[in-house]
Tab-separated table of C-alpha atoms and ligand atoms in Angstrom:
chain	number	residue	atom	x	y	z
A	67	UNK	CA	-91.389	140.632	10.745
A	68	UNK	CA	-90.953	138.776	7.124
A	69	UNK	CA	-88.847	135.749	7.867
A	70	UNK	CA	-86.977	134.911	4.666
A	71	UNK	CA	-87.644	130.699	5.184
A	72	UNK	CA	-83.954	129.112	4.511
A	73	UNK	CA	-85.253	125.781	6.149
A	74	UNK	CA	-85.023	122.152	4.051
A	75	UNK	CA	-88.535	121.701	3.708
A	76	UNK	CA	-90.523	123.795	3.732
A	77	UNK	CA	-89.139	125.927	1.144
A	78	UNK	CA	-90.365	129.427	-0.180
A	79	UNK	CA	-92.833	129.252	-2.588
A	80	UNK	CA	-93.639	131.584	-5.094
A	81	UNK	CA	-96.115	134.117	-5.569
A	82	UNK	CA	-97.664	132.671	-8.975
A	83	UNK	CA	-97.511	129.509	-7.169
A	84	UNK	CA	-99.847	131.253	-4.173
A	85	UNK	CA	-102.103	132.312	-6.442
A	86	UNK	CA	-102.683	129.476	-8.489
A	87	UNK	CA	-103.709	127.739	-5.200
A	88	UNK	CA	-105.883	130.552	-3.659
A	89	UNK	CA	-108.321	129.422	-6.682
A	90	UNK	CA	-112.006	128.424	-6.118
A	91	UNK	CA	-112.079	124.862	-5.922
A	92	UNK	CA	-113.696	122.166	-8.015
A	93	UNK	CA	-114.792	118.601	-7.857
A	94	UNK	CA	-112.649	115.681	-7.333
A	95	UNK	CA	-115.098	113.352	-9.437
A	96	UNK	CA	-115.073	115.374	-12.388
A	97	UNK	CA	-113.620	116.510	-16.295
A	98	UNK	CA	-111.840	119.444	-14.455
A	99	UNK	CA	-110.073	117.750	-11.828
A	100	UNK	CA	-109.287	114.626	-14.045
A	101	UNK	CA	-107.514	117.269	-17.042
A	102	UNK	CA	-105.497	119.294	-13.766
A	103	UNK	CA	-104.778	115.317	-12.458
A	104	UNK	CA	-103.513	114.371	-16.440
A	105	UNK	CA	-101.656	117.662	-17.198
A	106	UNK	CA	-99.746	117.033	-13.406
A	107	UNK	CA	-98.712	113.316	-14.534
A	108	UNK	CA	-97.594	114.499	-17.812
A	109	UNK	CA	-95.240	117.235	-15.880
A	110	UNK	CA	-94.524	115.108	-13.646
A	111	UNK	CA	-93.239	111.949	-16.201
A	112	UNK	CA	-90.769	114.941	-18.145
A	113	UNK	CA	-89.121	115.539	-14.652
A	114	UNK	CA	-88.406	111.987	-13.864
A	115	UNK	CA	-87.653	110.586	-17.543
A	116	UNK	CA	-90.383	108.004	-16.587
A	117	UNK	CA	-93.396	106.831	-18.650
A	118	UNK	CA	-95.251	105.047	-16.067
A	119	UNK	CA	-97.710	107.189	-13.936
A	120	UNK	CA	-97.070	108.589	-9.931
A	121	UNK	CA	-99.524	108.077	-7.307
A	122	UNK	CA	-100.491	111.324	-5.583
A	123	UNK	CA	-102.262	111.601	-1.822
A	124	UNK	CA	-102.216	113.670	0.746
A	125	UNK	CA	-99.247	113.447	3.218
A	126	UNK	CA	-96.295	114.683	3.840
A	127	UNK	CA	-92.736	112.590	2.498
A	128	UNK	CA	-92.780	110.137	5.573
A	129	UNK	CA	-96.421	109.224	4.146
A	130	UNK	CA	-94.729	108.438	0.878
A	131	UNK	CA	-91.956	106.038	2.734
A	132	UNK	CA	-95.110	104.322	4.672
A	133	UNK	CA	-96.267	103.520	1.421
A	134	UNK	CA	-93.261	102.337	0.082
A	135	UNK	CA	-92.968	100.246	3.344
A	136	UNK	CA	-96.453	98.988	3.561
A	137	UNK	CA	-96.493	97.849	0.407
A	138	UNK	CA	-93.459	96.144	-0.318
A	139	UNK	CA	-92.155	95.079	3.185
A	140	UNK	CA	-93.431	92.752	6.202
A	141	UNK	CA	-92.667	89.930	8.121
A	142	UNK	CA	-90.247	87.747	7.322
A	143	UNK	CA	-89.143	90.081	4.248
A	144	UNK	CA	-84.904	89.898	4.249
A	145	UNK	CA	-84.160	94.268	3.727
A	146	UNK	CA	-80.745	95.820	3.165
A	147	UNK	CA	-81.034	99.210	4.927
A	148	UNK	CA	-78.011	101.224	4.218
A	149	UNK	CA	-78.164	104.757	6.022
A	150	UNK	CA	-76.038	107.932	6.416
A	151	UNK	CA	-78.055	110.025	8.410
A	152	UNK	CA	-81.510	110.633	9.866
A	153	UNK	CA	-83.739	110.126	6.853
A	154	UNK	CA	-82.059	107.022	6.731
A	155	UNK	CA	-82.673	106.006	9.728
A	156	UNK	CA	-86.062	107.090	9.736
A	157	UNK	CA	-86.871	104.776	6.809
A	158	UNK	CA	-84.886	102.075	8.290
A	159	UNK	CA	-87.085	102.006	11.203
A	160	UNK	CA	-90.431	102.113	9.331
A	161	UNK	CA	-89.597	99.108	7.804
A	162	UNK	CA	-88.760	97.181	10.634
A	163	UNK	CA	-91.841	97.974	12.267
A	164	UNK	CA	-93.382	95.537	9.488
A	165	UNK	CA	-91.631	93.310	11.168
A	166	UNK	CA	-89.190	92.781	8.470
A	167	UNK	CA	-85.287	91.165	8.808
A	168	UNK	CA	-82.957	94.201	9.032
A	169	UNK	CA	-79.683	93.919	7.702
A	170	UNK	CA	-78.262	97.453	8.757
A	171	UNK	CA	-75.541	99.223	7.053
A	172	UNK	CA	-74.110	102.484	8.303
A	173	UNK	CA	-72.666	104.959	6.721
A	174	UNK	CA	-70.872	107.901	9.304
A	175	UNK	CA	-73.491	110.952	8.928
A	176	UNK	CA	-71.610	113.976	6.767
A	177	UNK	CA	-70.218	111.224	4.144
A	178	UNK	CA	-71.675	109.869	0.901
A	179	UNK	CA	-72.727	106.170	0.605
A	180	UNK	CA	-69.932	104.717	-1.874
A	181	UNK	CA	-71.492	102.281	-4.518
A	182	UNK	CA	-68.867	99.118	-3.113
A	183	UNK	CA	-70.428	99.816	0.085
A	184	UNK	CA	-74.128	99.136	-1.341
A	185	UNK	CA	-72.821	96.178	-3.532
A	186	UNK	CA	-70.975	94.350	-0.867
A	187	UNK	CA	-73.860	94.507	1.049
A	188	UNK	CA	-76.192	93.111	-1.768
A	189	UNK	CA	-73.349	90.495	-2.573
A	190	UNK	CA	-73.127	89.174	0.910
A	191	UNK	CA	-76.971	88.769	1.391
A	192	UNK	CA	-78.205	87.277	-1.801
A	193	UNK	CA	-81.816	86.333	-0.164
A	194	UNK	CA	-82.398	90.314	0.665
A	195	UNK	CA	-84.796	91.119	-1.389
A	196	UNK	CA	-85.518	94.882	-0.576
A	197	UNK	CA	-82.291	97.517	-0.619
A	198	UNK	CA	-83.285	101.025	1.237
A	199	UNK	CA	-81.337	104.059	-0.318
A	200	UNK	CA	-81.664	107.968	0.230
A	201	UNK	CA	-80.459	110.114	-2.629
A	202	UNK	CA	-80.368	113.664	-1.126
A	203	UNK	CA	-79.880	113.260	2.917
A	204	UNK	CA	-81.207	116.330	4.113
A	205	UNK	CA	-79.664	116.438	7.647
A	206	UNK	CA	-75.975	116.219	6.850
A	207	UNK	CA	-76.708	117.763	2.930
A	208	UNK	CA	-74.945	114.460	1.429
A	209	UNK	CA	-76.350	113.850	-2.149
A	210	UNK	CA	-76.031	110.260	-3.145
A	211	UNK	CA	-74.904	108.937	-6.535
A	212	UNK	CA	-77.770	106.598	-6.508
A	213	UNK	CA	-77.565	105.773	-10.411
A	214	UNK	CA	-73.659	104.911	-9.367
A	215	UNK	CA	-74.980	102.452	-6.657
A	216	UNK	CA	-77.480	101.051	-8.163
A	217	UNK	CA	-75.356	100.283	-11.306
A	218	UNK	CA	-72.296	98.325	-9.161
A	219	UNK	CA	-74.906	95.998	-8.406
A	220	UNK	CA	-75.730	93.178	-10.976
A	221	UNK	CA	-78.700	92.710	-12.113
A	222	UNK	CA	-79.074	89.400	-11.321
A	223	UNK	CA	-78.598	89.618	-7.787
A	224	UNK	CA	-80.172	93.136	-7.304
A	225	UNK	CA	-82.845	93.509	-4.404
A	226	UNK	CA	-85.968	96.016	-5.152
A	227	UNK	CA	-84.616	99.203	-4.743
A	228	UNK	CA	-86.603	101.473	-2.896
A	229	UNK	CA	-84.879	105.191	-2.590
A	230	UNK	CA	-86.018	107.749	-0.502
A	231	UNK	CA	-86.264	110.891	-3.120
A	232	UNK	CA	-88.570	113.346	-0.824
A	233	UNK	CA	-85.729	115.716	-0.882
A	234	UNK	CA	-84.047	115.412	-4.240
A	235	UNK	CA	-86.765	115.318	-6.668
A	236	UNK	CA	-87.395	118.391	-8.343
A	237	UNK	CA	-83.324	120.003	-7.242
A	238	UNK	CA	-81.642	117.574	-8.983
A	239	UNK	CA	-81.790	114.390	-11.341
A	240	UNK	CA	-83.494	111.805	-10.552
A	241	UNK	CA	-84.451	109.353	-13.259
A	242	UNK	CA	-86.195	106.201	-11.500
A	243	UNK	CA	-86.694	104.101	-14.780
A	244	UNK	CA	-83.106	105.151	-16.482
A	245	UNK	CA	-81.628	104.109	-13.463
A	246	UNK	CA	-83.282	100.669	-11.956
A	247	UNK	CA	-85.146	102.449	-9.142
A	248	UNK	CA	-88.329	100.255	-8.056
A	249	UNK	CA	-89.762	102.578	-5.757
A	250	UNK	CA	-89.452	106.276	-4.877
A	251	UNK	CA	-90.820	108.535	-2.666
A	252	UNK	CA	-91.203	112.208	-2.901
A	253	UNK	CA	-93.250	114.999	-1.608
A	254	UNK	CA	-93.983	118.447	-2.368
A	255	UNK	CA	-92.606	121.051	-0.272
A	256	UNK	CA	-89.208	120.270	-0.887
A	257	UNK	CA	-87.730	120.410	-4.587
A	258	UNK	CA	-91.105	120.786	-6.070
A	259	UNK	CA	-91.364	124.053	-4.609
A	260	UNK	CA	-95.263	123.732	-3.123
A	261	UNK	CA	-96.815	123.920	0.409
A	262	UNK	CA	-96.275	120.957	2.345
A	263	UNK	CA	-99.145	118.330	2.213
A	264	UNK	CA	-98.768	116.452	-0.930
A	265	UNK	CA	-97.040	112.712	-1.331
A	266	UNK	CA	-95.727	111.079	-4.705
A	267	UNK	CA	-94.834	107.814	-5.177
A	268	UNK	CA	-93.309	105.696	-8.335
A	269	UNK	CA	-92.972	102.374	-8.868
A	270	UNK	CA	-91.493	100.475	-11.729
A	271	UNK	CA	-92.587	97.816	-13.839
A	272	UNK	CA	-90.683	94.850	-11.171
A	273	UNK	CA	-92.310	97.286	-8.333
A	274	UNK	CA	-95.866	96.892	-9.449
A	275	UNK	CA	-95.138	93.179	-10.030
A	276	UNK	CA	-94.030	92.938	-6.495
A	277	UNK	CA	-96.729	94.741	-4.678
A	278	UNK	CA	-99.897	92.943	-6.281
A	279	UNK	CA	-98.405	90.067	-4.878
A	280	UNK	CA	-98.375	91.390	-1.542
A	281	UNK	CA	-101.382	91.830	0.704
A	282	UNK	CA	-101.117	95.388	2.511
A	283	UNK	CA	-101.966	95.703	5.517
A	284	UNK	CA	-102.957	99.283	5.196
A	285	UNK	CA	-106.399	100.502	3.320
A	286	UNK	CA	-105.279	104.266	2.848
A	287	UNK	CA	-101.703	103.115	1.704
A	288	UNK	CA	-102.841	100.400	-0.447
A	289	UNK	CA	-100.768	101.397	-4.067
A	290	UNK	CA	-102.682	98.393	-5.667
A	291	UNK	CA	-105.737	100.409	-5.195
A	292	UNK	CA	-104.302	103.576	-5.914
A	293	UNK	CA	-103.482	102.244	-9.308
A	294	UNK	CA	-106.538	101.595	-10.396
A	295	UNK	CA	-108.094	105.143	-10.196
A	296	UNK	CA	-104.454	106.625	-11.274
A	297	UNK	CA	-105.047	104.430	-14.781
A	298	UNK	CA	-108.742	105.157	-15.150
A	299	UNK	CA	-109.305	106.788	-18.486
A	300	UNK	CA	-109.988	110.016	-17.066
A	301	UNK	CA	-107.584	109.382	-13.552
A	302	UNK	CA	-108.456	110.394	-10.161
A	303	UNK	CA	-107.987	110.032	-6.567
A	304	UNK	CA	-109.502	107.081	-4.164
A	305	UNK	CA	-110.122	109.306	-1.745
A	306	UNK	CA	-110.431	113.203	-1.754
A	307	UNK	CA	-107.254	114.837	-3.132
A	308	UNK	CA	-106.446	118.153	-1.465
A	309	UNK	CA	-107.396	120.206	-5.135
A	310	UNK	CA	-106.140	123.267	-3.934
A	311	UNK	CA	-102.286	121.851	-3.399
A	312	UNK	CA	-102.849	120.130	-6.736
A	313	UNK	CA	-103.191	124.109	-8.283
A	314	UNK	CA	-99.946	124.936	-6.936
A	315	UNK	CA	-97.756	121.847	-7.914
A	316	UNK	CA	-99.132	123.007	-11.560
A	317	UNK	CA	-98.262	125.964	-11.411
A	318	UNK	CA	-94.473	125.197	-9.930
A	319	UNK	CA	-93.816	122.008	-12.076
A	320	UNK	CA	-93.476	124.955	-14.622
A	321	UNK	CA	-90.958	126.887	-12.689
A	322	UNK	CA	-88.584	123.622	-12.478
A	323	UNK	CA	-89.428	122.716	-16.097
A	324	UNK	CA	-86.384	124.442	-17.175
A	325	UNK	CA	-83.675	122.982	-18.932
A	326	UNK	CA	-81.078	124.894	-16.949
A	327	UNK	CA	-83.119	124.022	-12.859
A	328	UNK	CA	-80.825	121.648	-12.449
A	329	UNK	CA	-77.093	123.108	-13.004
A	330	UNK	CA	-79.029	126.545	-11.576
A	331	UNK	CA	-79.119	124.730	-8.233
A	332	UNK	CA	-75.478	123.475	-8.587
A	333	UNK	CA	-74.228	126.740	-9.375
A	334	UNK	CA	-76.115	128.368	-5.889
A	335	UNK	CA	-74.845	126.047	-4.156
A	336	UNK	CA	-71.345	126.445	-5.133
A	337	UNK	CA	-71.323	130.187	-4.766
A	338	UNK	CA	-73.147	129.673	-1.526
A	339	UNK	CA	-70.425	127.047	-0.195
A	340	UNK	CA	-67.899	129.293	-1.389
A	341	UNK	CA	-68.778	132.191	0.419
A	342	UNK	CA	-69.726	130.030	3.313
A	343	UNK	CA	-66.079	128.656	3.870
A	344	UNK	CA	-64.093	132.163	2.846
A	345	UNK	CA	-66.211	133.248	5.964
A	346	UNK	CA	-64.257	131.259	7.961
A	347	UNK	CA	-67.346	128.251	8.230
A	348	UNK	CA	-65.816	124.716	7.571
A	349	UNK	CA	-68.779	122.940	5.461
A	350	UNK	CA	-69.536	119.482	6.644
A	351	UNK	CA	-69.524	117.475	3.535
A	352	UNK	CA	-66.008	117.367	2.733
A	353	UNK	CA	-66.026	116.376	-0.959
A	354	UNK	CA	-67.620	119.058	-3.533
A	355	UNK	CA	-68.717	115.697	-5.406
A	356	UNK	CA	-71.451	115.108	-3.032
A	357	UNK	CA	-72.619	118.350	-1.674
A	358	UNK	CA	-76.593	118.431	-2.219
A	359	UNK	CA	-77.358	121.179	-4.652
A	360	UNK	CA	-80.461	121.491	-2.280
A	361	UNK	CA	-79.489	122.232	0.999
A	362	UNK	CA	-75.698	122.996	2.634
A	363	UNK	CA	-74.691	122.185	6.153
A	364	UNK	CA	-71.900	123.726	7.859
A	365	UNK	CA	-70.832	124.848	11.321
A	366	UNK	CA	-68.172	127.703	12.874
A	367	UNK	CA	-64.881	126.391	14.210
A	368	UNK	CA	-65.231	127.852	17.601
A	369	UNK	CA	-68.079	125.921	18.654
A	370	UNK	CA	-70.730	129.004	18.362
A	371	UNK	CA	-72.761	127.869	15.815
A	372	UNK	CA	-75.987	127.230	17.864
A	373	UNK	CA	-75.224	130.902	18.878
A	374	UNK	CA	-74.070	132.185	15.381
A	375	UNK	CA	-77.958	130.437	14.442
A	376	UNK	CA	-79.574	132.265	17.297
A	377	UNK	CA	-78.825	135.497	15.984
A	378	UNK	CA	-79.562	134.501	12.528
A	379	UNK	CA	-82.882	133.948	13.449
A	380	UNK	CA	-83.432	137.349	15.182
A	381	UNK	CA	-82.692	139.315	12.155
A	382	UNK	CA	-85.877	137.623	10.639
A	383	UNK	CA	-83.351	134.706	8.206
A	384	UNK	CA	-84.337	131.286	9.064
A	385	UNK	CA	-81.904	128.411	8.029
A	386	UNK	CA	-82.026	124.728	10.202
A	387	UNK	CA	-80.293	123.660	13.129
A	388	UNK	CA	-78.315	120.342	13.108
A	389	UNK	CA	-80.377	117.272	13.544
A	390	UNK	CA	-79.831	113.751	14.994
A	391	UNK	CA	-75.572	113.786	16.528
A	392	UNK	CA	-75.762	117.463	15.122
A	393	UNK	CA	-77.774	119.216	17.090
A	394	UNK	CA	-77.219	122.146	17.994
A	395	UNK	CA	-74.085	122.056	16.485
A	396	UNK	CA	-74.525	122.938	12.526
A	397	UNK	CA	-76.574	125.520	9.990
A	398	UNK	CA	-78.379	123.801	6.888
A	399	UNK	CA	-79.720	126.276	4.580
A	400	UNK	CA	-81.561	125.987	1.565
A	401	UNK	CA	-81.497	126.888	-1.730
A	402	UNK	CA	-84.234	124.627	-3.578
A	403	UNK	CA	-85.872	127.821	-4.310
A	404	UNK	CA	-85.451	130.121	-7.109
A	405	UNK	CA	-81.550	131.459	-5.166
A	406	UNK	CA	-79.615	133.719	-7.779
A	407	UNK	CA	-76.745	135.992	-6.622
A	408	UNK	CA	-79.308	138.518	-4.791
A	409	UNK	CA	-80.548	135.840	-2.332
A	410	UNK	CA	-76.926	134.105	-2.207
A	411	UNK	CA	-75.607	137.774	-1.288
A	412	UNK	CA	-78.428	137.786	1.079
A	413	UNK	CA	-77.988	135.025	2.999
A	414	UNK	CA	-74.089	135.470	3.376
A	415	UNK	CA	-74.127	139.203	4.148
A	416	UNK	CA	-76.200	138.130	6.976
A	417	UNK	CA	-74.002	135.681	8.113
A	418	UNK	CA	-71.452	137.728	8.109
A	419	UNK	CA	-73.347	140.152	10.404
A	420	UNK	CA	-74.193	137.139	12.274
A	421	UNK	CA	-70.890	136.328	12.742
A	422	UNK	CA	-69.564	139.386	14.190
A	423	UNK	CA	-68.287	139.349	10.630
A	424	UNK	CA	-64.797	141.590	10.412
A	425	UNK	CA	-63.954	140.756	13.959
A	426	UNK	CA	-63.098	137.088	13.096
A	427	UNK	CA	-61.371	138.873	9.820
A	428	UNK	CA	-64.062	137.033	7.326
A	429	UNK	CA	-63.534	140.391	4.858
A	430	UNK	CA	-63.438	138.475	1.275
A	431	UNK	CA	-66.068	136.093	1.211
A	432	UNK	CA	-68.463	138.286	-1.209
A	433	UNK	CA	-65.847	138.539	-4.161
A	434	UNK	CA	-65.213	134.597	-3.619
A	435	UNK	CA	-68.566	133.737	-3.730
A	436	UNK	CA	-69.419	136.442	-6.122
A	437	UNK	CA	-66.500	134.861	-8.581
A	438	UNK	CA	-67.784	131.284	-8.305
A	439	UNK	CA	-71.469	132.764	-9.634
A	440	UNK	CA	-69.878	134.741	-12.266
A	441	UNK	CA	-67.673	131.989	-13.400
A	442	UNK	CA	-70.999	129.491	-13.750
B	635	LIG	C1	-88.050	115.945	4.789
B	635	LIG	C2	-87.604	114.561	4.563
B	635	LIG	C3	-88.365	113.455	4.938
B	635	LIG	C4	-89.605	113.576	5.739
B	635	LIG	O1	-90.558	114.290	5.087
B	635	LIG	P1	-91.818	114.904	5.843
B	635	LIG	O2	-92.448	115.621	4.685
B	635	LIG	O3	-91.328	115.802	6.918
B	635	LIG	O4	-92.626	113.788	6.330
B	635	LIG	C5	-87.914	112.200	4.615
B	635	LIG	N1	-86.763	112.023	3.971
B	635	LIG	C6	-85.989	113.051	3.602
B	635	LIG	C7	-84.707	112.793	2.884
B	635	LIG	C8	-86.389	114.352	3.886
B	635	LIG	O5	-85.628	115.393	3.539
């Protein structure tokens, strides 16, 4: 059966972008691969406003945070971890297994982290030195106002701040330099619309600074030695680069290039939401302000969501189950793909069917979702 892939990671990707990668390969230590390597950053520094370059290797987003960790955290190092979910957690505990000082602040999974949360937390622990931040939390579908945090703390005071972007980059803004962000982590089978397989990390100028102080403990991970073949003249990989992935993120930087991507997203996941909640679904972020325009989480009143999942699944549509305190209890589905009203209508008419649809008197939720898309 065709599943039609709803899941946070790994998204569908498109046909032009399964082509470009099903070409024959080439060398990693030549012109070729160096011009595909160039013409990525280049892509790559539009999306993110940024001018410095992004170290590429093989691994999946946790890789990225590893980095991010290895690099900039160890023993002794004071780190504000503030977390509302799973991928914040996650991140929180790679860093302490550096054997850093946690200073833990928790946010209650399904809400967004508010920027006087973040500062007070700065403010109170002057000698942190490292803040941890997620923008898009993928298992509750919160999307953090990370330029809003990052700007209610002063300058003077203000930690590294490392953000964990592997879901957000590529849906939605994210503009590292414009914003004060020292290190972030992405990866490519989320908002940059390619397989699975492919890390991406950023520093800033202070981030750079701050690493080639540091000794890593980690050869592979080592973003000091990254750097070097990233600024070669003609830039390549340390190691081997996967060439074939590097085809495909080409090919679908192009397909996000778009001025409109971003408000494209917004306005899916609006029409989605809306149609989601006139079928009698009760979304889990409350506030509209801070719904990802990535991925939506929601759950069915009655307590039959695992079911209402189940059955989802069996007619060949394949959305998330809850993760972490959720489990079992909520639907994420994505729209980080190319979703216009044919896949929105899609994904509701079969959730509708899912549903037992009429029989719980859900008979409207087309025309309200269909007026939210039409209205833009
Ligand atoms: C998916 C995800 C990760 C983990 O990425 P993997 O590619 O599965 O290693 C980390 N953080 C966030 C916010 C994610 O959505």
């Amino acid at each position: 059966m065709n599943k039609y892939l709803l899941t946070p990671g790994p998204v569908p990707v498109s046909g032009g972008t399964r082509l470009a990668e099903a070409r024959s390969l080439i060398g990693h230590r030549g012109e070729e691969f160096s011009e595909l390597f160039s013409r990525i950053e280049t892509k790559l520094s539009r999306l993110l406003k940024t001018d410095g370059k992004t170290v590429i290797f093989p691994a999946s987003g946790t890789g990225a945070l590893e980095a991010l960790a290895a690099n900039f955290i160890g023993p002794g190092v004071s780190v504000i971890s503030v977390s509302c979910g799973v991928f914040g957690d996650r991140f929180r505990e790679m860093a302490a297994l550096t054997g850093a000082d946690m200073i833990n602040v928790d946010v209650e999974p399904g809400e967004e982290v508010k920027p006087r949360v973040a500062a007070a937390a700065a403010a109170s622990n002057p000698d942190a030195s490292v803040m941890l931040l997620t923008q898009n939390e993928t298992s509750t579908g919160v999307f953090n106002r990370v330029d809003e945090i990052i700007a209610a703390i002063p300058m003077e005071t203000r930690p590294l701040i490392l953000v964990d972007g592997v879901s957000s980059v590529g849906a939605m803004p994210c503009f590292p330099r414009e914003w004060g962000i020292d290190g972030l982590a992405a990866a490519s089978q989320k908002g940059l619309l390619t397989p699975p397989g492919l890390a991406f990390v950023w520093l800033s100028e202070r981030g750079w600074d701050a690493v080639s102080k540091r000794k890593c403990p980690s050869y592979y991970f080592d973003l000091t030695r990254q750097k070097k073949y990233l600024y070669k003249d003609a830039p390549e990989n340390p190691y081997t680069p996967p060439v074939s992935l590097y085809y495909a993120l080409d090919h679908a930087l192009d397909e996000i290039a778009d001025e409109g991507w971003f408000s494209l997203k917004e306005r899916a996941a609006r029409s989605l939401a809306a149609g989601i909640e006139a079928l009698g679904f009760e979304l889990l972020v409350r506030d509209e302000r801070f719904r990802s325009p990535g991925v939506t989480a929601f759950f069915h009143p009655s307590g039959e969501t695992g079911a209402i999942l189940k059955s989802l699944k069996s007619m060949g549509v394949e959305p998330a189950g809850g993760q972490g305190k959720f489990r079992g209890n909520l639907i994420r589905m994505s729209h980080y793909h190319d979703v216009r009203w044919p896949e929105i209508s899609l994904a509701l008419g079969s959730l509708y069917a899912a549903l037992g649809g009429a029989r719980r008197g859900a008979g409207d939720f087309m025309r309200r979702a269909y007026g939210v898309w039409e209205a833009k």
